[in-house]
Amino acid sequence: MRPQSRTPPIEWRVIAGHTPYEAAVAAMQARVEAIAAGKAREAVFLIEHPPLYTAGTSAGEVTGDLPFPLYRAGRGGQVTYHGPGQRICYAMLDLNRRTPDLRGFVAALETWMIATLAHFDIRGERREERVGIWVARPDKPPGPSGEPAEDKIAAIGIRVRRWVSFHGVALNVDPDLAHFAEIAPCGVSAPQLGTTSLRDLGCNASMSEVDLALRNEFEMIFGKTELAARDS
């Protein structure tokens, strides 16, 4: 998934505060159109959302009362929670200039998350039958048939328009994990499968420390970035 050597540096933008979901989607869509038209560089936006839920293209009807707004997202996947303490990484990359391979792109995003977690001595793992990045939890009870307990620490959901990607990944740094209990995150409801975060696993890294690790590992996989002025 490495870019061609002459690909311009990717804009790396850290957006302060809690970005409303509609504003984030509008900014992504505008940037995707500009990238596809050759009028803007590839970009990664690092944001936090206020508490909310999003339903991907695989989600069916969502029933019951939820404590926060639900938005229908164009990304793949099912229902998940976003909120403060979760680092959302919206990646707008031109796969035409890289490799127009969705499976390969998702695998690269998974590798990015696993490498970032390794910075904090956390072993993230893929699961063929489940989307996202998982952490083994031998300290928790197994499933009814002895299945090992595992918790999800990062969610992945993408969309591609004219072979430019958007949406991306969500890494749990220190969100309120109780908010995941209102849904079956990404359609997973087995009793031995839950949700975790860096803080839940005993890691007290700050969001800025996580951002630095994300950027370092991103550059190893996708190419050099150029930090934009921090949005306030």
Backbone as numpy.savetxt, mean C-alpha at the origin, in Angstrom:
# Nx Ny Nz CAx CAy CAz Cx Cy Cz
11.94 -5.11 -12.92 11.12 -3.91 -12.92 11.97 -2.65 -12.92
13.29 -2.81 -13.14 14.15 -1.63 -13.19 13.84 -0.80 -14.43
13.84 0.55 -14.31 13.56 1.39 -15.47 14.74 1.42 -16.42
14.52 1.96 -17.62 15.61 2.18 -18.54 16.55 3.22 -17.94
17.81 3.17 -18.34 18.82 4.01 -17.70 18.55 5.50 -17.87
17.85 5.90 -18.92 17.62 7.32 -19.16 16.28 7.81 -18.62
15.58 6.98 -17.88 14.33 7.40 -17.28 14.59 8.52 -16.28
13.88 9.66 -16.36 14.12 10.75 -15.41 13.82 10.31 -13.98
14.44 10.97 -13.00 14.16 10.61 -11.60 12.67 10.70 -11.28
12.23 9.80 -10.45 10.82 9.75 -10.05 10.57 10.78 -8.96
9.51 11.54 -9.08 9.19 12.52 -8.05 8.67 11.82 -6.81
9.26 12.10 -5.69 8.92 11.49 -4.40 8.33 12.58 -3.52
7.04 12.51 -3.25 6.36 13.60 -2.55 5.74 13.09 -1.25
6.12 13.72 -0.14 5.57 13.40 1.17 4.55 14.50 1.51
3.30 14.10 1.70 2.21 15.05 1.92 1.80 15.01 3.38
1.93 16.13 4.06 1.63 16.20 5.48 0.12 16.21 5.73
-0.26 15.88 6.95 -1.66 15.92 7.33 -2.42 14.70 6.85
-3.74 14.80 6.91 -4.63 13.71 6.51 -5.36 14.11 5.23
-5.00 13.47 4.14 -5.52 13.84 2.82 -6.87 13.18 2.57
-7.93 13.96 2.27 -9.22 13.35 1.94 -9.08 12.39 0.75
-9.85 11.31 0.79 -9.71 10.29 -0.24 -10.00 10.85 -1.64
-11.06 11.65 -1.77 -11.42 12.18 -3.09 -10.30 13.04 -3.66
-9.64 13.82 -2.79 -8.56 14.67 -3.26 -7.37 13.84 -3.73
-7.09 12.75 -3.03 -5.98 11.89 -3.42 -6.26 11.23 -4.77
-7.47 10.74 -4.96 -7.83 10.09 -6.22 -7.76 11.08 -7.37
-8.26 12.30 -7.16 -8.22 13.31 -8.22 -6.78 13.65 -8.59
-5.90 13.77 -7.59 -4.50 14.08 -7.86 -3.82 12.94 -8.61
-4.13 11.71 -8.22 -3.56 10.56 -8.91 -4.01 10.51 -10.36
-5.30 10.68 -10.59 -5.83 10.59 -11.94 -5.22 11.65 -12.85
-5.07 12.87 -12.31 -4.47 13.94 -13.10 -3.02 13.62 -13.44
-2.31 13.07 -12.47 -0.90 12.76 -12.72 -0.76 11.61 -13.71
-1.62 10.61 -13.60 -1.58 9.49 -14.53 -1.80 9.96 -15.96
-2.76 10.83 -16.17 -3.02 11.36 -17.52 -1.82 12.13 -18.04
-1.19 12.92 -17.17 -0.04 13.71 -17.59 1.16 12.81 -17.90
1.35 11.76 -17.12 2.45 10.82 -17.40 2.21 10.11 -18.73
0.99 9.65 -18.93 0.66 8.94 -20.18 0.84 9.83 -21.39
0.61 11.14 -21.21 0.76 12.09 -22.32 2.19 12.58 -22.47
3.08 12.11 -21.62 4.46 12.54 -21.70 4.70 13.94 -21.16
3.79 14.42 -20.30 3.88 15.79 -19.80 4.32 15.88 -18.34
4.54 14.73 -17.69 4.96 14.73 -16.29 5.80 13.50 -16.01
6.61 13.61 -14.97 7.44 12.49 -14.54 6.61 11.49 -13.74
7.13 10.29 -13.63 6.55 9.32 -12.72 6.62 9.89 -11.30
5.74 9.38 -10.42 5.67 9.95 -9.08 5.22 8.92 -8.06
5.62 9.15 -6.82 5.11 8.41 -5.67 4.65 9.43 -4.65
3.38 9.34 -4.23 2.84 10.20 -3.19 2.75 9.40 -1.90
3.34 9.89 -0.83 3.23 9.27 0.48 2.26 10.10 1.31
1.15 9.49 1.73 0.12 10.24 2.43 -0.43 9.42 3.60
-1.25 10.09 4.40 -2.14 9.44 5.36 -3.55 9.92 5.07
-4.52 9.04 5.22 -5.93 9.41 5.08 -6.56 9.59 6.45
-7.64 10.37 6.53 -8.49 10.29 7.73 -9.14 8.91 7.76
-9.74 8.49 8.86 -10.33 7.14 8.92 -11.41 6.94 7.85
-11.27 5.87 7.06 -12.23 5.57 6.01 -12.03 4.14 5.53
-12.99 3.65 4.78 -12.90 2.33 4.16 -12.98 2.50 2.65
-12.29 1.63 1.92 -12.42 1.61 0.46 -12.76 0.20 0.00
-13.55 0.12 -1.04 -13.96 -1.16 -1.62 -13.42 -1.24 -3.03
-12.62 -2.27 -3.30 -12.04 -2.46 -4.62 -13.00 -3.14 -5.57
-12.49 -3.45 -6.76 -13.34 -3.99 -7.82 -13.83 -5.40 -7.53
-13.17 -6.12 -6.60 -13.61 -7.48 -6.26 -14.60 -7.52 -5.11
-14.88 -6.37 -4.53 -15.78 -6.32 -3.37 -17.23 -6.41 -3.83
-18.00 -7.20 -3.13 -19.42 -7.25 -3.39 -20.13 -6.15 -2.61
-21.40 -6.36 -2.35 -22.16 -5.38 -1.57 -21.66 -5.38 -0.13
-21.42 -4.19 0.39 -20.97 -4.05 1.77 -22.19 -3.72 2.63
-22.50 -4.61 3.56 -23.68 -4.43 4.39 -23.29 -4.06 5.81
-24.23 -3.52 6.55 -23.98 -3.16 7.94 -23.50 -1.72 8.06
-23.60 -1.20 9.25 -23.18 0.16 9.52 -21.69 0.19 9.82
-20.99 1.06 9.14 -19.57 1.24 9.37 -19.35 2.56 10.09
-18.33 2.64 10.95 -18.11 3.87 11.71 -17.52 5.01 10.89
-17.02 4.71 9.67 -16.39 5.73 8.84 -16.91 5.60 7.40
-16.72 6.63 6.58 -17.22 6.58 5.20 -16.60 5.44 4.39
-17.38 4.93 3.44 -16.93 3.90 2.52 -16.89 4.49 1.12
-15.76 4.29 0.43 -15.60 4.78 -0.93 -15.37 3.61 -1.87
-16.00 3.67 -3.02 -15.75 2.68 -4.07 -14.49 3.10 -4.82
-13.49 2.23 -4.79 -12.20 2.54 -5.42 -12.05 1.77 -6.71
-11.35 2.32 -7.65 -11.13 1.64 -8.92 -10.02 0.61 -8.87
-9.33 0.52 -7.74 -8.22 -0.43 -7.62 -8.74 -1.86 -7.54
-7.85 -2.82 -7.72 -8.20 -4.21 -7.50 -8.33 -4.49 -6.01
-8.92 -5.64 -5.69 -9.04 -6.04 -4.29 -10.43 -5.84 -3.73
-10.54 -6.04 -2.43 -11.84 -5.98 -1.78 -11.92 -4.78 -0.83
-12.39 -4.99 0.38 -12.59 -3.86 1.30 -11.42 -3.77 2.27
-10.94 -2.55 2.50 -9.90 -2.37 3.50 -10.10 -1.05 4.22
-9.34 -0.87 5.29 -9.40 0.35 6.09 -8.15 1.19 5.83
-8.33 2.51 5.79 -7.21 3.45 5.76 -7.42 4.47 6.87
-6.32 4.91 7.46 -6.46 5.91 8.50 -5.13 6.39 9.02
-5.14 7.30 9.98 -3.90 7.82 10.56 -3.02 6.70 11.09
-1.72 6.85 10.91 -0.78 5.83 11.34 -0.51 4.77 10.29
-1.16 4.90 9.16 -0.92 3.98 8.04 -0.28 4.77 6.91
0.84 4.29 6.41 1.50 4.98 5.30 0.97 4.46 3.98
0.28 5.34 3.27 -0.24 5.02 1.94 0.79 5.45 0.92
1.15 4.56 0.03 2.13 4.85 -1.02 1.43 4.72 -2.36
1.08 5.84 -2.95 0.43 5.84 -4.25 1.51 5.97 -5.32
1.68 4.92 -6.13 2.77 4.86 -7.11 2.22 5.01 -8.52
2.67 6.05 -9.20 2.25 6.32 -10.58 3.47 6.12 -11.49
3.60 4.90 -12.00 4.75 4.51 -12.80 4.33 4.12 -14.20
5.14 4.47 -15.17 4.85 4.19 -16.57 5.36 2.80 -16.92
4.45 1.85 -16.91 4.86 0.47 -17.18 5.18 0.25 -18.66
4.76 1.16 -19.52 5.16 1.07 -20.92 6.67 1.18 -21.06
7.28 2.03 -20.25 8.73 2.25 -20.32 9.50 1.26 -19.46
8.79 0.52 -18.68 9.40 -0.48 -17.81 9.09 -1.86 -18.38
8.17 -2.56 -17.74 7.71 -3.85 -18.26 6.20 -3.88 -18.12
5.45 -3.95 -19.22 3.99 -3.98 -19.12 3.48 -5.35 -18.66
3.73 -5.64 -17.41 3.43 -6.95 -16.82 2.85 -6.70 -15.43
1.54 -6.88 -15.27 0.89 -6.58 -14.00 1.37 -7.51 -12.89
1.52 -8.78 -13.18 2.00 -9.71 -12.15 3.41 -9.33 -11.69
4.24 -8.98 -12.65 5.59 -8.57 -12.31 5.61 -7.30 -11.48
4.70 -6.38 -11.80 4.64 -5.13 -11.05 4.18 -5.37 -9.62
3.15 -6.20 -9.45 2.69 -6.53 -8.09 3.80 -7.22 -7.32
4.53 -8.12 -7.96 5.64 -8.81 -7.29 6.71 -7.80 -6.85
6.94 -6.79 -7.68 7.92 -5.76 -7.31 7.44 -4.94 -6.12
6.15 -4.64 -6.07 5.60 -3.93 -4.91 5.73 -4.78 -3.65
5.48 -6.07 -3.77 5.64 -6.97 -2.62 7.10 -6.99 -2.14
8.01 -7.08 -3.08 9.43 -7.06 -2.73 9.80 -5.77 -2.01
9.25 -4.66 -2.47 9.48 -3.36 -1.84 9.04 -3.38 -0.37
7.85 -3.90 -0.11 7.35 -3.93 1.26 8.18 -4.87 2.13
8.53 -6.03 1.61 9.32 -7.00 2.37 10.69 -6.42 2.73
11.32 -5.75 1.77 12.63 -5.16 2.03 12.54 -4.02 3.04
11.47 -3.23 2.96 11.28 -2.14 3.92 11.11 -2.69 5.33
10.30 -3.71 5.48 10.09 -4.31 6.80 11.38 -4.88 7.36
12.23 -5.40 6.50 13.50 -5.98 6.96 14.37 -4.93 7.64
14.21 -3.66 7.25 14.94 -2.58 7.91 14.66 -2.56 9.41
13.48 -3.02 9.79 13.04 -2.96 11.18 12.99 -4.36 11.81
13.75 -5.27 11.21 13.86 -6.64 11.72 12.51 -7.35 11.78
11.65 -7.05 10.81 10.36 -7.72 10.69 10.38 -8.54 9.40
10.01 -9.80 9.51 10.01 -10.67 8.34 8.62 -10.69 7.71
8.50 -9.97 6.62 7.26 -9.99 5.85 7.33 -11.07 4.79
6.19 -11.69 4.50 6.18 -12.81 3.56 4.98 -12.72 2.62
5.16 -13.27 1.41 4.08 -13.42 0.46 3.28 -14.68 0.80
2.04 -14.68 0.34 1.22 -15.89 0.39 0.51 -16.03 -0.95
0.69 -17.15 -1.61 0.13 -17.34 -2.95 -1.39 -17.20 -2.96
-2.02 -17.65 -1.89 -3.48 -17.66 -1.87 -4.09 -16.39 -1.28
-3.23 -15.47 -0.82 -3.72 -14.23 -0.21 -2.89 -13.05 -0.69
-3.57 -11.92 -0.92 -2.88 -10.72 -1.37 -2.26 -10.01 -0.17
-1.17 -9.28 -0.41 -0.56 -8.48 0.64 0.65 -9.14 1.25
1.16 -8.51 2.31 2.34 -9.01 3.00 1.93 -9.43 4.40
2.42 -10.61 4.81 1.98 -11.25 6.04 3.16 -11.50 6.99
2.83 -11.56 8.27 3.82 -11.82 9.31 3.34 -13.02 10.13
4.21 -14.01 10.30 3.86 -15.18 11.12 3.71 -14.76 12.58
2.66 -15.30 13.25 2.40 -14.96 14.65 2.31 -16.22 15.50
3.44 -16.86 15.78 3.41 -18.07 16.61 2.93 -17.80 18.03
2.87 -16.52 18.42 2.40 -16.15 19.75 0.88 -16.13 19.84
0.19 -16.33 18.71 -1.27 -16.31 18.69 -1.83 -17.71 18.47
-3.09 -17.94 18.86 -3.68 -19.28 18.70 -3.77 -19.68 17.22
-3.56 -20.96 16.93 -3.72 -21.43 15.55 -5.18 -21.53 15.16
-5.42 -21.84 13.89 -6.78 -22.00 13.40 -7.41 -23.29 13.89
-8.70 -23.51 13.54 -9.43 -24.68 14.05 -8.83 -26.01 13.62
-8.09 -26.03 12.51 -7.45 -27.27 12.05 -5.94 -27.21 12.22
-5.49 -26.32 13.09 -4.06 -26.20 13.35 -3.32 -25.27 12.43
-4.05 -24.50 11.60 -3.39 -23.58 10.69 -2.62 -22.52 11.49
-1.41 -22.18 11.08 -0.62 -21.20 11.84 -1.25 -19.81 11.76
-1.16 -19.08 12.86 -1.69 -17.72 12.89 -0.76 -16.78 12.12
-1.36 -15.88 11.35 -0.61 -14.89 10.58 -1.39 -13.59 10.58
-0.67 -12.48 10.53 -1.31 -11.16 10.47 -0.82 -10.41 9.24
-1.74 -9.66 8.65 -1.39 -8.84 7.49 -0.84 -7.50 7.96
0.25 -7.08 7.35 0.87 -5.81 7.73 0.87 -4.80 6.59
0.68 -5.26 5.36 0.65 -4.36 4.21 -0.34 -4.86 3.19
-1.15 -3.95 2.68 -2.15 -4.27 1.65 -1.69 -3.72 0.31
-2.07 -4.39 -0.76 -1.70 -3.98 -2.11 -2.95 -3.97 -2.99
-3.14 -2.85 -3.67 -4.26 -2.74 -4.62 -3.90 -1.73 -5.69
-3.90 -2.14 -6.95 -3.46 -1.24 -8.01 -4.51 -1.12 -9.11
-4.31 -0.12 -9.92 -5.07 0.06 -11.14 -4.11 0.56 -12.20
-4.38 0.26 -13.45 -3.54 0.71 -14.55 -4.41 1.37 -15.60
-3.98 2.54 -16.04 -4.66 3.25 -17.12 -3.62 3.62 -18.16
-3.81 3.13 -19.39 -2.84 3.35 -20.47 -1.45 2.89 -20.02
-1.43 1.83 -19.24 -0.22 1.22 -18.70 0.56 2.14 -17.78
-0.15 3.10 -17.18 0.42 3.86 -16.08 -0.31 3.44 -14.80
0.46 3.07 -13.80 -0.14 2.54 -12.57 -0.60 3.66 -11.65
-1.59 3.36 -10.83 -1.92 4.21 -9.69 -2.57 3.37 -8.61
-2.96 4.04 -7.50 -3.18 3.37 -6.22 -1.84 2.73 -5.82
-1.82 1.66 -5.05 -0.52 1.14 -4.65 -0.56 0.29 -3.41
0.14 0.73 -2.35 0.30 -0.10 -1.15 -0.02 0.71 0.09
-0.41 -0.01 1.15 -0.69 0.60 2.45 0.05 -0.20 3.51
0.97 0.46 4.21 1.79 -0.19 5.23 1.33 0.28 6.61
1.01 -0.68 7.47 0.54 -0.34 8.81 1.73 -0.02 9.72
1.87 1.26 10.03 2.93 1.70 10.94 2.39 1.72 12.37
1.35 2.52 12.61 0.73 2.56 13.93 -0.73 3.01 13.84
-1.54 2.35 12.98 -2.95 2.71 12.93 -3.72 2.09 14.08
-4.96 2.50 14.26 -5.84 1.87 15.25 -6.35 0.56 14.64
-5.79 -0.55 15.07 -6.14 -1.85 14.49 -7.57 -2.26 14.76
-8.20 -1.65 15.76 -9.60 -1.99 16.05 -10.51 -1.65 14.88
-10.12 -0.68 14.06 -10.98 -0.29 12.94 -11.04 -1.36 11.85
-10.05 -2.24 11.80 -10.10 -3.35 10.84 -11.15 -4.38 11.24
-11.51 -4.41 12.51 -12.44 -5.42 13.00 -13.86 -5.20 12.48
-14.13 -4.02 11.93 -15.46 -3.73 11.40 -15.72 -4.38 10.05
-14.67 -4.89 9.43 -14.76 -5.49 8.08 -13.99 -6.80 8.06
-14.09 -7.51 6.95 -13.18 -8.63 6.67 -12.11 -8.07 5.75
-10.97 -7.60 6.30 -9.99 -6.89 5.46 -9.57 -7.70 4.26
-9.78 -7.11 3.08 -9.41 -7.77 1.82 -10.07 -9.14 1.67
-11.24 -9.30 2.29 -11.99 -10.54 2.16 -11.51 -11.68 3.03
-10.56 -11.41 3.92 -9.98 -12.47 4.77 -10.70 -12.49 6.11
-11.29 -13.65 6.46 -12.07 -13.73 7.70 -11.73 -14.96 8.55
-10.74 -15.76 8.15 -10.36 -16.93 8.93 -9.91 -16.50 10.33
-10.27 -17.24 11.36 -9.99 -16.78 12.73 -8.51 -16.65 13.06
-7.66 -17.40 12.38 -6.22 -17.34 12.68 -5.50 -16.24 11.91
-6.25 -15.49 11.08 -5.66 -14.43 10.27 -6.14 -13.07 10.75
-5.23 -12.19 11.04 -5.59 -10.87 11.55 -4.80 -9.77 10.88
-4.70 -8.65 11.57 -4.00 -7.47 11.06 -3.02 -7.00 12.12
-1.86 -6.57 11.69 -0.85 -6.09 12.62 -0.22 -4.82 12.09
0.75 -4.29 12.83 1.45 -3.07 12.46 2.86 -3.13 13.03
3.70 -2.19 12.62 5.03 -2.13 13.19 4.95 -1.96 14.70
4.08 -1.04 15.16 3.97 -0.79 16.59 3.46 -2.02 17.33
2.49 -2.71 16.75 1.94 -3.92 17.37 3.01 -5.00 17.52
3.99 -4.99 16.62 5.07 -5.98 16.66 6.26 -5.50 17.50
6.09 -4.37 18.20 7.13 -3.89 19.09 8.12 -2.93 18.48
7.85 -2.47 17.24 8.74 -1.53 16.57 8.19 -0.11 16.74
8.97 0.78 17.30 8.52 2.15 17.56 9.05 3.15 16.54
9.33 2.70 15.33 9.84 3.59 14.29 8.84 4.70 14.00
9.35 5.90 13.77 8.50 7.03 13.41 8.10 6.93 11.94
7.11 7.71 11.55 6.70 7.70 10.15 7.83 8.19 9.26
8.60 9.17 9.71 9.71 9.66 8.89 10.79 8.59 8.72
11.03 7.78 9.74 11.99 6.68 9.63 11.48 5.63 8.64
10.19 5.35 8.69 9.60 4.41 7.73 9.70 4.97 6.32
9.44 6.27 6.16 9.52 6.89 4.83 10.93 6.77 4.26
11.94 6.95 5.09 13.31 6.84 4.61 13.61 5.42 4.14
13.17 4.44 4.91 13.37 3.05 4.49 12.62 2.75 3.21
11.39 3.25 3.10 10.60 3.05 1.88 11.33 3.62 0.67
11.85 4.81 0.83 12.52 5.45 -0.30 13.79 4.71 -0.70
14.59 4.33 0.28 15.83 3.62 -0.02 15.56 2.32 -0.77
14.58 1.55 -0.30 14.29 0.27 -0.94 13.60 0.45 -2.28
12.79 1.48 -2.40 12.14 1.77 -3.68 13.19 2.01 -4.76
14.21 2.80 -4.42 15.23 3.12 -5.42 16.01 1.89 -5.86
16.14 0.92 -4.98 16.84 -0.32 -5.35 16.04 -1.12 -6.37
14.71 -0.98 -6.34 13.85 -1.79 -7.20 13.39 -1.03 -8.44
13.00 0.23 -8.26 12.35 0.98 -9.35 13.21 2.10 -9.94
14.25 2.53 -9.26 15.08 3.60 -9.81 15.13 4.81 -8.90
16.00 5.75 -9.24 16.25 6.92 -8.40 15.02 7.81 -8.30
14.92 8.46 -7.12 13.84 9.41 -6.89 14.41 10.79 -6.61
13.56 11.77 -6.74 13.93 13.16 -6.44 12.87 13.72 -5.52
13.30 14.14 -4.33 12.35 14.60 -3.30 11.79 15.96 -3.68
10.47 16.04 -3.76 9.81 17.31 -4.01 9.70 18.08 -2.70
9.39 19.37 -2.77 9.16 20.15 -1.57 8.05 19.51 -0.77
8.23 19.41 0.53 7.23 18.76 1.38 5.95 19.57 1.38
4.84 18.91 1.10 3.55 19.59 1.12 3.11 19.77 2.57
2.54 20.92 2.86 2.07 21.18 4.21 0.57 21.30 4.22
